[in-house]
N, CA, C and O atoms as a Tinker XYZ file with bonds, in Angstrom:
   460  protein
     1  N     -2.459000  -18.146000   -7.598000    73     2
     2  CA    -2.418000  -18.599000   -6.258000    64     1     3
     3  C     -1.997000  -17.617000   -4.922000    63     2     4     5
     4  O     -2.303000  -17.716000   -3.733000    81     3
     5  N     -1.133000  -16.598000   -5.679000    73     3     6
     6  CA    -1.150000  -15.772000   -4.728000    64     5     7
     7  C     -2.187000  -14.755000   -4.250000    63     6     8     9
     8  O     -2.814000  -14.121000   -5.099000    81     7
     9  N     -2.457000  -14.517000   -2.672000    73     7    10
    10  CA    -3.582000  -14.041000   -2.279000    64     9    11
    11  C     -2.882000  -12.748000   -1.251000    63    10    12    13
    12  O     -1.934000  -12.920000   -0.485000    81    11
    13  N     -3.452000  -11.747000   -1.417000    73    11    14
    14  CA    -3.267000  -10.641000   -0.573000    64    13    15
    15  C     -4.391000  -10.059000    0.142000    63    14    16    17
    16  O     -5.415000  -10.131000   -0.538000    81    15
    17  N     -4.550000   -9.548000    1.189000    73    15    18
    18  CA    -5.299000   -9.555000    2.220000    64    17    19
    19  C     -4.774000   -8.154000    3.151000    63    18    20    21
    20  O     -3.844000   -8.290000    3.946000    81    19
    21  N     -5.390000   -6.952000    2.988000    73    19    22
    22  CA    -5.065000   -5.746000    3.665000    64    21    23
    23  C     -5.978000   -5.518000    4.766000    63    22    24    25
    24  O     -7.177000   -5.755000    4.616000    81    23
    25  N     -5.567000   -5.127000    5.738000    73    23    26
    26  CA    -5.854000   -4.450000    7.210000    64    25    27
    27  C     -5.405000   -3.395000    7.497000    63    26    28    29
    28  O     -4.472000   -2.816000    6.941000    81    27
    29  N     -6.297000   -2.900000    8.776000    73    27    30
    30  CA    -5.596000   -1.411000    9.161000    64    29    31
    31  C     -6.366000    0.091000    8.936000    63    30    32    33
    32  O     -6.050000    1.168000    9.441000    81    31
    33  N     -7.558000   -0.227000    7.942000    73    31    34
    34  CA    -7.881000    0.985000    7.430000    64    33    35
    35  C     -9.207000    1.590000    8.739000    63    34    36    37
    36  O     -9.809000    0.761000    9.423000    81    35
    37  N     -9.399000    2.727000    8.844000    73    35    38
    38  CA   -10.517000    2.990000    9.228000    64    37    39
    39  C    -10.449000    4.455000    9.222000    63    38    40    41
    40  O     -9.691000    5.042000    8.451000    81    39
    41  N    -11.333000    5.167000   10.183000    73    39    42
    42  CA   -11.290000    6.591000   10.343000    64    41    43
    43  C    -10.757000    7.296000   11.256000    63    42    44    45
    44  O    -10.936000    6.967000   12.428000    81    43
    45  N     -9.986000    8.417000   10.934000    73    43    46
    46  CA    -9.080000    9.042000   11.609000    64    45    47
    47  C     -9.228000   10.434000   11.296000    63    46    48    49
    48  O     -9.571000   10.843000   10.187000    81    47
    49  N     -8.922000   11.277000   12.454000    73    47    50
    50  CA    -9.113000   12.627000   12.263000    64    49    51
    51  C     -7.771000   13.425000   11.479000    63    50    52    53
    52  O     -6.670000   12.889000   11.604000    81    51
    53  N     -7.878000   14.691000   10.682000    73    51    54
    54  CA    -6.511000   15.161000   10.085000    64    53    55
    55  C     -5.585000   15.253000   11.209000    63    54    56    57
    56  O     -5.847000   15.639000   12.349000    81    55
    57  N     -4.184000   14.746000   10.624000    73    55    58
    58  CA    -3.361000   14.802000   11.336000    64    57    59
    59  C     -3.204000   13.688000   12.310000    63    58    60    61
    60  O     -2.827000   13.871000   13.468000    81    59
    61  N     -3.488000   12.593000   11.832000    73    59    62
    62  CA    -3.470000   11.373000   13.144000    64    61    63
    63  C     -2.769000   10.236000   12.054000    63    62    64    65
    64  O     -2.172000   10.594000   11.038000    81    63
    65  N     -2.902000    9.208000   12.343000    73    63    66
    66  CA    -1.979000    8.396000   11.862000    64    65    67
    67  C     -2.813000    6.710000   11.769000    63    66    68    69
    68  O     -3.696000    6.235000   12.484000    81    67
    69  N     -2.291000    6.298000   10.918000    73    67    70
    70  CA    -2.641000    4.745000   10.745000    64    69    71
    71  C     -1.823000    3.934000   10.359000    63    70    72    73
    72  O     -0.977000    4.429000    9.615000    81    71
    73  N     -1.679000    2.479000   10.630000    73    71    74
    74  CA    -0.731000    1.549000    9.698000    64    73    75
    75  C     -1.617000    0.400000    8.803000    63    74    76    77
    76  O     -2.348000   -0.424000    9.352000    81    75
    77  N     -1.463000    0.471000    7.626000    73    75    78
    78  CA    -2.100000   -0.746000    6.985000    64    77    79
    79  C     -0.956000   -1.612000    6.886000    63    78    80    81
    80  O      0.230000   -1.295000    6.800000    81    79
    81  N     -1.493000   -2.763000    6.911000    73    79    82
    82  CA    -0.808000   -4.099000    6.540000    64    81    83
    83  C     -1.215000   -4.809000    5.594000    63    82    84    85
    84  O     -2.435000   -4.752000    5.437000    81    83
    85  N     -0.466000   -5.694000    4.648000    73    83    86
    86  CA    -0.853000   -6.509000    3.666000    64    85    87
    87  C     -0.062000   -7.823000    3.906000    63    86    88    89
    88  O      1.154000   -7.998000    3.837000    81    87
    89  N     -1.296000   -8.923000    4.280000    73    87    90
    90  CA    -0.337000  -10.215000    4.477000    64    89    91
    91  C     -0.404000  -11.055000    2.782000    63    90    92    93
    92  O     -1.040000  -10.708000    1.787000    81    91
    93  N      0.315000  -11.984000    2.938000    73    91    94
    94  CA     0.644000  -12.775000    1.718000    64    93    95
    95  C      0.381000  -14.036000    2.046000    63    94    96    97
    96  O      0.931000  -14.450000    3.066000    81    95
    97  N     -0.452000  -14.905000    1.334000    73    95    98
    98  CA    -0.428000  -16.130000    1.301000    64    97    99
    99  C     -0.043000  -16.715000   -0.286000    63    98   100   101
   100  O      0.021000  -16.049000   -1.319000    81    99
   101  N      0.167000  -18.066000   -0.123000    73    99   102
   102  CA    -0.030000  -18.720000   -1.484000    64   101   103
   103  C      1.849000  -18.650000   -2.134000    63   102   104   105
   104  O      2.852000  -18.224000   -1.563000    81   103
   105  N      1.689000  -19.225000   -3.422000    73   103   106
   106  CA     2.915000  -19.181000   -3.716000    64   105   107
   107  C      3.244000  -18.025000   -4.537000    63   106   108   109
   108  O      2.466000  -17.581000   -5.382000    81   107
   109  N      4.313000  -17.569000   -4.311000    73   107   110
   110  CA     4.999000  -16.743000   -5.283000    64   109   111
   111  C      5.945000  -17.232000   -6.318000    63   110   112   113
   112  O      6.888000  -17.995000   -6.107000    81   111
   113  N      5.587000  -16.697000   -7.499000    73   111   114
   114  CA     6.429000  -17.251000   -8.603000    64   113   115
   115  C      7.691000  -16.809000   -8.969000    63   114   116   117
   116  O      8.557000  -17.534000   -9.458000    81   115
   117  N      7.819000  -15.467000   -8.705000    73   115   118
   118  CA     9.052000  -14.905000   -8.805000    64   117   119
   119  C      9.082000  -13.103000   -8.439000    63   118   120   121
   120  O      9.016000  -12.217000   -9.291000    81   119
   121  N      9.188000  -12.927000   -7.081000    73   119   122
   122  CA     9.024000  -11.395000   -6.435000    64   121   123
   123  C      9.975000  -10.485000   -7.029000    63   122   124   125
   124  O     11.182000  -10.513000   -7.269000    81   123
   125  N      8.907000   -9.568000   -7.206000    73   123   126
   126  CA     9.907000   -8.195000   -7.835000    64   125   127
   127  C      9.622000   -7.131000   -6.823000    63   126   128   129
   128  O     10.487000   -6.303000   -6.537000    81   127
   129  N      8.563000   -7.130000   -6.332000    73   127   130
   130  CA     7.992000   -5.690000   -5.924000    64   129   131
   131  C      6.698000   -5.769000   -5.049000    63   130   132   133
   132  O      5.870000   -6.668000   -5.198000    81   131
   133  N      6.591000   -4.871000   -4.222000    73   131   134
   134  CA     5.086000   -4.926000   -3.342000    64   133   135
   135  C      4.904000   -3.537000   -3.209000    63   134   136   137
   136  O      5.876000   -2.782000   -3.254000    81   135
   137  N      3.811000   -3.145000   -3.058000    73   135   138
   138  CA     3.212000   -1.724000   -2.766000    64   137   139
   139  C      1.815000   -1.303000   -2.459000    63   138   140   141
   140  O      1.044000   -2.108000   -1.935000    81   139
   141  N      1.400000    0.052000   -2.788000    73   139   142
   142  CA     0.426000    0.528000   -2.275000    64   141   143
   143  C     -0.395000    1.502000   -3.657000    63   142   144   145
   144  O      0.265000    2.346000   -4.264000    81   143
   145  N     -1.631000    1.275000   -3.950000    73   143   146
   146  CA    -2.210000    1.980000   -4.515000    64   145   147
   147  C     -3.426000    2.783000   -3.894000    63   146   148   149
   148  O     -3.918000    2.193000   -2.932000    81   147
   149  N     -3.907000    3.745000   -4.150000    73   147   150
   150  CA    -5.346000    3.829000   -3.462000    64   149   151
   151  C     -6.314000    4.640000   -4.655000    63   150   152   153
   152  O     -5.911000    5.332000   -5.589000    81   151
   153  N     -7.638000    4.321000   -4.299000    73   151   154
   154  CA    -8.530000    4.770000   -5.342000    64   153   155
   155  C     -9.760000    5.481000   -4.127000    63   154   156   157
   156  O    -10.154000    5.123000   -3.017000    81   155
   157  N    -10.060000    6.623000   -5.026000    73   155   158
   158  CA   -10.850000    7.415000   -4.142000    64   157   159
   159  C    -12.099000    7.697000   -5.282000    63   158   160   161
   160  O    -11.720000    7.843000   -6.444000    81   159
   161  N    -13.541000    7.779000   -5.013000    73   159   162
   162  CA   -14.228000    7.791000   -5.636000    64   161   163
   163  C    -14.245000    8.975000   -6.688000    63   162   164   165
   164  O    -13.830000   10.095000   -6.392000    81   163
   165  N    -14.738000    8.665000   -7.902000    73   163   166
   166  CA   -14.558000    9.662000   -9.271000    64   165   167
   167  C    -12.858000   10.039000   -9.451000    63   166   168   169
   168  O    -12.516000   11.009000  -10.127000    81   167
   169  N    -11.943000    9.226000   -8.820000    73   167   170
   170  CA   -10.682000    9.817000   -9.153000    64   169   171
   171  C     -9.834000    8.828000   -9.906000    63   170   172   173
   172  O    -10.281000    7.692000   -9.744000    81   171
   173  N     -8.903000    8.858000  -10.574000    73   171   174
   174  CA    -7.868000    7.775000  -11.110000    64   173   175
   175  C     -7.006000    7.241000   -9.992000    63   174   176   177
   176  O     -6.355000    7.943000   -9.218000    81   175
   177  N     -7.083000    5.678000   -9.992000    73   175   178
   178  CA    -6.441000    5.050000   -9.335000    64   177   179
   179  C     -5.056000    5.671000   -9.065000    63   178   180   181
   180  O     -4.665000    6.349000  -10.015000    81   179
   181  N     -4.163000    5.612000   -7.953000    73   179   182
   182  CA    -2.931000    6.729000   -7.710000    64   181   183
   183  C     -2.008000    5.696000   -7.295000    63   182   184   185
   184  O     -2.622000    4.925000   -6.558000    81   183
   185  N     -0.863000    5.356000   -7.434000    73   183   186
   186  CA     0.154000    4.721000   -7.098000    64   185   187
   187  C      0.640000    5.569000   -5.972000    63   186   188   189
   188  O      0.680000    6.792000   -6.113000    81   187
   189  N      1.017000    4.987000   -4.847000    73   187   190
   190  CA     1.535000    5.447000   -3.654000    64   189   191
   191  C      2.694000    4.831000   -3.397000    63   190   192   193
   192  O      3.658000    5.573000   -3.593000    81   191
   193  N      2.962000    3.761000   -3.036000    73   191   194
   194  CA     4.534000    3.781000   -2.341000    64   193   195
   195  C      4.751000    2.165000   -3.052000    63   194   196   197
   196  O      3.842000    1.482000   -3.525000    81   195
   197  N      5.963000    1.853000   -2.986000    73   195   198
   198  CA     6.720000    0.499000   -3.536000    64   197   199
   199  C      7.828000    0.110000   -2.887000    63   198   200   201
   200  O      8.779000    0.888000   -2.967000    81   199
   201  N      8.000000   -1.065000   -2.147000    73   199   202
   202  CA     9.080000   -1.985000   -2.023000    64   201   203
   203  C      9.830000   -2.949000   -2.880000    63   202   204   205
   204  O      9.294000   -4.049000   -3.012000    81   203
   205  N     10.761000   -2.786000   -3.378000    73   203   206
   206  CA    11.344000   -3.951000   -4.403000    64   205   207
   207  C     11.935000   -5.082000   -3.426000    63   206   208   209
   208  O     11.920000   -5.041000   -2.196000    81   207
   209  N     12.417000   -6.022000   -4.177000    73   207   210
   210  CA    12.810000   -7.096000   -3.597000    64   209   211
   211  C     14.377000   -7.036000   -2.936000    63   210   212   213
   212  O     14.909000   -7.938000   -2.289000    81   211
   213  N     14.944000   -5.756000   -3.272000    73   211   214
   214  CA    16.404000   -5.646000   -2.692000    64   213   215
   215  C     15.942000   -4.189000   -1.332000    63   214   216   217
   216  O     16.698000   -3.408000   -0.754000    81   215
   217  N     14.720000   -4.316000   -1.260000    73   215   218
   218  CA    14.558000   -3.270000    0.038000    64   217   219
   219  C     14.610000   -1.676000   -0.666000    63   218   220   221
   220  O     14.867000   -0.750000    0.103000    81   219
   221  N     14.395000   -1.408000   -1.945000    73   219   222
   222  CA    14.567000   -0.290000   -1.645000    64   221   223
   223  C     13.076000    0.198000   -1.828000    63   222   224   225
   224  O     12.212000   -0.512000   -2.342000    81   223
   225  N     12.848000    1.518000   -1.344000    73   223   226
   226  CA    11.362000    2.343000   -1.371000    64   225   227
   227  C     11.607000    3.714000   -2.206000    63   226   228   229
   228  O     12.604000    4.355000   -2.539000    81   227
   229  N     10.131000    3.854000   -2.386000    73   227   230
   230  CA     9.785000    4.959000   -3.443000    64   229   231
   231  C      8.183000    5.465000   -3.172000    63   230   232   233
   232  O      7.245000    4.696000   -2.962000    81   231
   233  N      8.103000    6.875000   -3.226000    73   231   234
   234  CA     6.931000    7.072000   -2.757000    64   233   235
   235  C      6.350000    8.070000   -3.896000    63   234   236   237
   236  O      7.120000    8.580000   -4.710000    81   235
   237  N      4.706000    8.372000   -3.921000    73   235   238
   238  CA     4.667000    9.348000   -4.740000    64   237   239
   239  C      4.627000   10.590000   -4.194000    63   238   240   241
   240  O      4.265000   10.492000   -3.022000    81   239
   241  N      4.857000   11.835000   -4.546000    73   239   242
   242  CA     5.119000   13.139000   -4.121000    64   241   243
   243  C      4.663000   13.403000   -2.891000    63   242   244   245
   244  O      5.354000   13.656000   -1.904000    81   243
   245  N      3.051000   13.320000   -2.980000    73   243   246
   246  CA     2.289000   14.021000   -2.247000    64   245   247
   247  C      2.269000   13.105000   -0.585000    63   246   248   249
   248  O      1.672000   13.472000    0.427000    81   247
   249  N      2.974000   12.069000   -0.726000    73   247   250
   250  CA     3.116000   11.385000    0.601000    64   249   251
   251  C      4.583000   10.802000    1.092000    63   250   252   253
   252  O      4.846000    9.887000    1.873000    81   251
   253  N      5.296000   11.540000    0.457000    73   251   254
   254  CA     6.778000   11.172000    0.800000    64   253   255
   255  C      7.291000   11.223000    2.250000    63   254   256   257
   256  O      7.986000   10.396000    2.839000    81   255
   257  N      6.814000   12.320000    2.658000    73   255   258
   258  CA     7.439000   13.022000    4.089000    64   257   259
   259  C      6.325000   12.382000    5.084000    63   258   260   261
   260  O      6.408000   12.611000    6.291000    81   259
   261  N      5.424000   11.685000    4.630000    73   259   262
   262  CA     4.443000   11.401000    5.879000    64   261   263
   263  C      4.199000    9.916000    5.730000    63   262   264   265
   264  O      3.445000    9.422000    6.568000    81   263
   265  N      4.721000    9.102000    4.785000    73   263   266
   266  CA     4.113000    7.527000    4.901000    64   265   267
   267  C      5.503000    6.623000    4.504000    63   266   268   269
   268  O      6.380000    7.113000    3.792000    81   267
   269  N      5.576000    5.499000    4.954000    73   267   270
   270  CA     6.616000    4.696000    5.148000    64   269   271
   271  C      6.098000    3.318000    4.854000    63   270   272   273
   272  O      5.139000    2.783000    5.409000    81   271
   273  N      7.001000    2.715000    3.729000    73   271   274
   274  CA     6.300000    1.299000    3.349000    64   273   275
   275  C      7.464000    0.217000    3.955000    63   274   276   277
   276  O      8.648000    0.470000    3.731000    81   275
   277  N      7.152000   -0.810000    4.611000    73   275   278
   278  CA     8.240000   -1.637000    5.076000    64   277   279
   279  C      7.986000   -3.228000    4.603000    63   278   280   281
   280  O      7.259000   -3.515000    3.653000    81   279
   281  N      8.480000   -3.907000    5.165000    73   279   282
   282  CA     8.847000   -5.348000    4.997000    64   281   283
   283  C      8.768000   -6.363000    6.405000    63   282   284   285
   284  O      9.619000   -6.171000    7.273000    81   283
   285  N      7.995000   -7.166000    6.556000    73   283   286
   286  CA     8.455000   -8.072000    7.675000    64   285   287
   287  C      8.256000   -9.320000    6.962000    63   286   288   289
   288  O      7.160000   -9.669000    6.525000    81   287
   289  N      9.550000  -10.128000    6.825000    73   287   290
   290  CA     9.808000  -11.457000    5.977000    64   289   291
   291  C      9.276000  -12.328000    6.396000    63   290   292   293
   292  O      8.662000  -13.213000    5.799000    81   291
   293  N      9.542000  -12.098000    8.076000    73   291   294
   294  CA     9.187000  -13.541000    8.746000    64   293   295
   295  C      7.753000  -13.761000    9.180000    63   294   296   297
   296  O      7.364000  -14.861000    9.573000    81   295
   297  N      6.669000  -12.273000    9.069000    73   295   298
   298  CA     5.395000  -12.402000    9.129000    64   297   299
   299  C      4.759000  -12.568000    7.487000    63   298   300   301
   300  O      3.563000  -12.676000    7.217000    81   299
   301  N      5.767000  -12.557000    6.611000    73   299   302
   302  CA     4.943000  -12.228000    5.080000    64   301   303
   303  C      4.127000  -10.898000    4.999000    63   302   304   305
   304  O      3.033000  -10.832000    4.438000    81   303
   305  N      4.682000   -9.957000    5.541000    73   303   306
   306  CA     3.615000   -8.590000    5.171000    64   305   307
   307  C      4.155000   -7.605000    4.648000    63   306   308   309
   308  O      5.331000   -7.480000    4.989000    81   307
   309  N      3.708000   -6.698000    3.817000    73   307   310
   310  CA     4.229000   -5.466000    3.960000    64   309   311
   311  C      3.217000   -4.056000    4.419000    63   310   312   313
   312  O      2.060000   -3.828000    4.067000    81   311
   313  N      3.952000   -3.385000    5.157000    73   311   314
   314  CA     2.962000   -2.157000    5.873000    64   313   315
   315  C      3.567000   -0.912000    5.344000    63   314   316   317
   316  O      4.722000   -0.661000    5.000000    81   315
   317  N      2.292000   -0.070000    5.372000    73   315   318
   318  CA     2.199000    1.329000    5.088000    64   317   319
   319  C      1.972000    1.926000    6.219000    63   318   320   321
   320  O      0.869000    1.680000    6.707000    81   319
   321  N      2.773000    2.755000    6.902000    73   319   322
   322  CA     2.687000    3.545000    8.067000    64   321   323
   323  C      2.432000    5.045000    7.540000    63   322   324   325
   324  O      3.259000    5.703000    6.910000    81   323
   325  N      1.000000    5.516000    7.949000    73   323   326
   326  CA     0.639000    6.793000    7.258000    64   325   327
   327  C      0.624000    7.830000    8.585000    63   326   328   329
   328  O      0.106000    7.499000    9.651000    81   327
   329  N      1.178000    8.948000    8.393000    73   327   330
   330  CA     1.417000   10.014000    9.601000    64   329   331
   331  C      0.961000   11.133000    9.051000    63   330   332   333
   332  O      0.923000   11.302000    7.832000    81   331
   333  N      0.602000   11.933000    9.856000    73   331   334
   334  CA     0.034000   13.205000    9.513000    64   333   335
   335  C     -1.264000   13.374000    8.245000    63   334   336   337
   336  O     -1.350000   14.062000    7.227000    81   335
   337  N     -1.878000   12.692000    8.698000    73   335   338
   338  CA    -2.927000   12.049000    7.404000    64   337   339
   339  C     -3.589000   13.515000    7.219000    63   338   340   341
   340  O     -3.520000   14.306000    8.160000    81   339
   341  N     -4.306000   13.927000    5.866000    73   339   342
   342  CA    -4.806000   14.665000    5.350000    64   341   343
   343  C     -6.667000   14.198000    4.863000    63   342   344   345
   344  O     -7.012000   13.017000    4.902000    81   343
   345  N     -7.357000   14.974000    4.571000    73   343   346
   346  CA    -8.477000   14.647000    4.041000    64   345   347
   347  C     -7.995000   14.291000    2.707000    63   346   348   349
   348  O     -8.531000   13.223000    2.416000    81   347
   349  N     -7.273000   14.667000    1.812000    73   347   350
   350  CA    -7.210000   14.240000    0.722000    64   349   351
   351  C     -6.421000   12.686000    0.379000    63   350   352   353
   352  O     -6.184000   12.190000   -0.722000    81   351
   353  N     -6.115000   12.130000    1.810000    73   351   354
   354  CA    -5.573000   10.646000    1.492000    64   353   355
   355  C     -6.714000   10.041000    1.576000    63   354   356   357
   356  O     -6.588000    8.842000    1.329000    81   355
   357  N     -8.092000   10.451000    1.893000    73   355   358
   358  CA    -8.972000    9.433000    1.777000    64   357   359
   359  C     -9.030000    8.552000    0.545000    63   358   360   361
   360  O     -8.628000    9.068000   -0.498000    81   359
   361  N     -9.517000    7.165000    0.499000    73   359   362
   362  CA    -9.324000    6.395000   -0.372000    64   361   363
   363  C     -9.391000    4.796000    0.132000    63   362   364   365
   364  O     -8.993000    4.340000    1.204000    81   363
   365  N     -9.946000    4.180000   -0.848000    73   363   366
   366  CA    -9.549000    2.472000   -0.664000    64   365   367
   367  C     -8.242000    2.411000   -0.857000    63   366   368   369
   368  O     -7.843000    2.992000   -1.866000    81   367
   369  N     -7.476000    1.898000   -0.212000    73   367   370
   370  CA    -6.227000    1.581000   -0.385000    64   369   371
   371  C     -5.801000    0.092000   -0.787000    63   370   372   373
   372  O     -5.888000   -0.734000    0.121000    81   371
   373  N     -5.340000   -0.365000   -2.069000    73   371   374
   374  CA    -5.154000   -1.241000   -2.427000    64   373   375
   375  C     -3.409000   -1.722000   -2.518000    63   374   376   377
   376  O     -2.453000   -1.107000   -2.990000    81   375
   377  N     -3.498000   -3.227000   -1.778000    73   375   378
   378  CA    -2.010000   -3.640000   -2.093000    64   377   379
   379  C     -1.927000   -4.150000   -3.133000    63   378   380   381
   380  O     -2.955000   -4.536000   -3.689000    81   379
   381  N     -0.554000   -4.330000   -3.785000    73   379   382
   382  CA    -0.507000   -5.429000   -4.941000    64   381   383
   383  C      1.016000   -5.841000   -4.680000    63   382   384   385
   384  O      1.743000   -5.516000   -3.742000    81   383
   385  N      1.305000   -6.715000   -5.870000    73   383   386
   386  CA     2.220000   -7.546000   -5.724000    64   385   387
   387  C      3.165000   -7.835000   -6.982000    63   386   388   389
   388  O      2.542000   -8.699000   -7.598000    81   387
   389  N      4.130000   -7.615000   -7.559000    73   387   390
   390  CA     4.436000   -7.793000   -8.729000    64   389   391
   391  C      5.477000   -9.149000   -8.663000    63   390   392   393
   392  O      6.614000   -9.260000   -8.204000    81   391
   393  N      4.554000  -10.142000   -9.340000    73   391   394
   394  CA     4.880000  -11.348000   -9.212000    64   393   395
   395  C      5.618000  -11.876000  -10.520000    63   394   396   397
   396  O      4.935000  -12.243000  -11.475000    81   395
   397  N      6.770000  -11.910000  -10.562000    73   395   398
   398  CA     7.190000  -12.252000  -12.162000    64   397   399
   399  C      6.758000  -11.261000  -12.944000    63   398   400   401
   400  O      6.989000  -10.115000  -12.557000    81   399
   401  N      6.039000  -11.460000  -14.214000    73   399   402
   402  CA     5.711000  -10.613000  -15.258000    64   401   403
   403  C      3.789000  -10.202000  -14.862000    63   402   404   405
   404  O      2.957000   -9.716000  -15.627000    81   403
   405  N      3.650000  -10.568000  -13.630000    73   403   406
   406  CA     1.747000  -10.335000  -13.174000    64   405   407
   407  C      1.744000   -9.531000  -11.950000    63   406   408   409
   408  O      2.607000   -9.577000  -11.073000    81   407
   409  N      0.875000   -8.914000  -11.963000    73   407   410
   410  CA     0.245000   -7.843000  -10.938000    64   409   411
   411  C     -0.741000   -8.488000  -10.308000    63   410   412   413
   412  O     -1.719000   -8.771000  -10.999000    81   411
   413  N     -0.749000   -8.866000   -8.923000    73   411   414
   414  CA    -1.942000   -9.342000   -8.100000    64   413   415
   415  C     -2.156000   -8.475000   -7.242000    63   414   416   417
   416  O     -1.174000   -7.902000   -6.771000    81   415
   417  N     -3.378000   -8.149000   -6.819000    73   415   418
   418  CA    -3.977000   -7.374000   -6.268000    64   417   419
   419  C     -4.723000   -7.563000   -4.674000    63   418   420   421
   420  O     -5.463000   -8.546000   -4.710000    81   419
   421  N     -4.724000   -7.141000   -3.812000    73   419   422
   422  CA    -5.928000   -7.304000   -2.731000    64   421   423
   423  C     -7.138000   -6.842000   -2.840000    63   422   424   425
   424  O     -7.464000   -6.073000   -3.745000    81   423
   425  N     -7.872000   -7.227000   -2.001000    73   423   426
   426  CA    -9.404000   -6.424000   -1.702000    64   425   427
   427  C     -9.268000   -5.063000   -1.526000    63   426   428   429
   428  O    -10.143000   -4.395000   -2.076000    81   427
   429  N     -8.471000   -4.499000   -0.952000    73   427   430
   430  CA    -8.831000   -2.809000   -0.500000    64   429   431
   431  C     -9.346000   -2.808000    0.988000    63   430   432   433
   432  O    -10.163000   -3.505000    1.588000    81   431
   433  N     -8.443000   -1.614000    1.387000    73   431   434
   434  CA    -9.286000   -1.393000    2.942000    64   433   435
   435  C     -9.427000    0.160000    2.911000    63   434   436   437
   436  O     -8.644000    0.828000    2.237000    81   435
   437  N    -10.375000    0.706000    3.603000    73   435   438
   438  CA   -10.770000    1.827000    3.713000    64   437   439
   439  C    -10.421000    2.789000    4.440000    63   438   440   441
   440  O    -10.800000    2.786000    5.611000    81   439
   441  N     -9.577000    3.909000    3.925000    73   439   442
   442  CA    -9.012000    4.881000    4.923000    64   441   443
   443  C    -10.134000    6.288000    4.967000    63   442   444   445
   444  O    -10.634000    6.662000    3.907000    81   443
   445  N    -10.340000    6.737000    5.790000    73   443   446
   446  CA   -11.167000    7.871000    6.003000    64   445   447
   447  C    -10.480000    8.757000    6.729000    63   446   448   449
   448  O     -9.834000    8.285000    7.664000    81   447
   449  N    -10.442000    9.848000    6.567000    73   447   450
   450  CA    -9.563000   10.972000    6.995000    64   449   451
   451  C    -10.507000   12.422000    7.141000    63   450   452   453
   452  O    -10.450000   13.308000    6.289000    81   451
   453  N    -11.290000   12.495000    8.242000    73   451   454
   454  CA   -12.221000   13.463000    8.337000    64   453   455
   455  C    -12.240000   14.019000    9.829000    63   454   456   457
   456  O    -11.963000   13.244000   10.744000    81   455
   457  N    -12.576000   15.404000   10.099000    73   455   458
   458  CA   -12.863000   15.790000   11.559000    64   457   459
   459  C    -14.401000   15.458000   11.928000    63   458   460
   460  O    -14.831000   15.696000   13.057000    81   459
């Protein structure tokens, strides 16, 4: 019943910034964490960032100094602020929620970093 909808993707030049949002709707069974993965053609799906129910954040090493994940409980959204973007950040970005023992996914939003 939980639905996640990502937005904010697009085309940006290297060194630029984008802010992705993930809106949550429906009934959450038992919230544990939300976060982001990314999937580039020909590559394995890669975990990017996570924020837990108590607000702790974590990141994959390649984005630690550049990306920030946050929550807005009033708007029921999770955001990923992406700065200093690199071509290797190009991917389909997928939001997820760990709801009890289950993982639910959004549809993805495309980020392309190119000059």
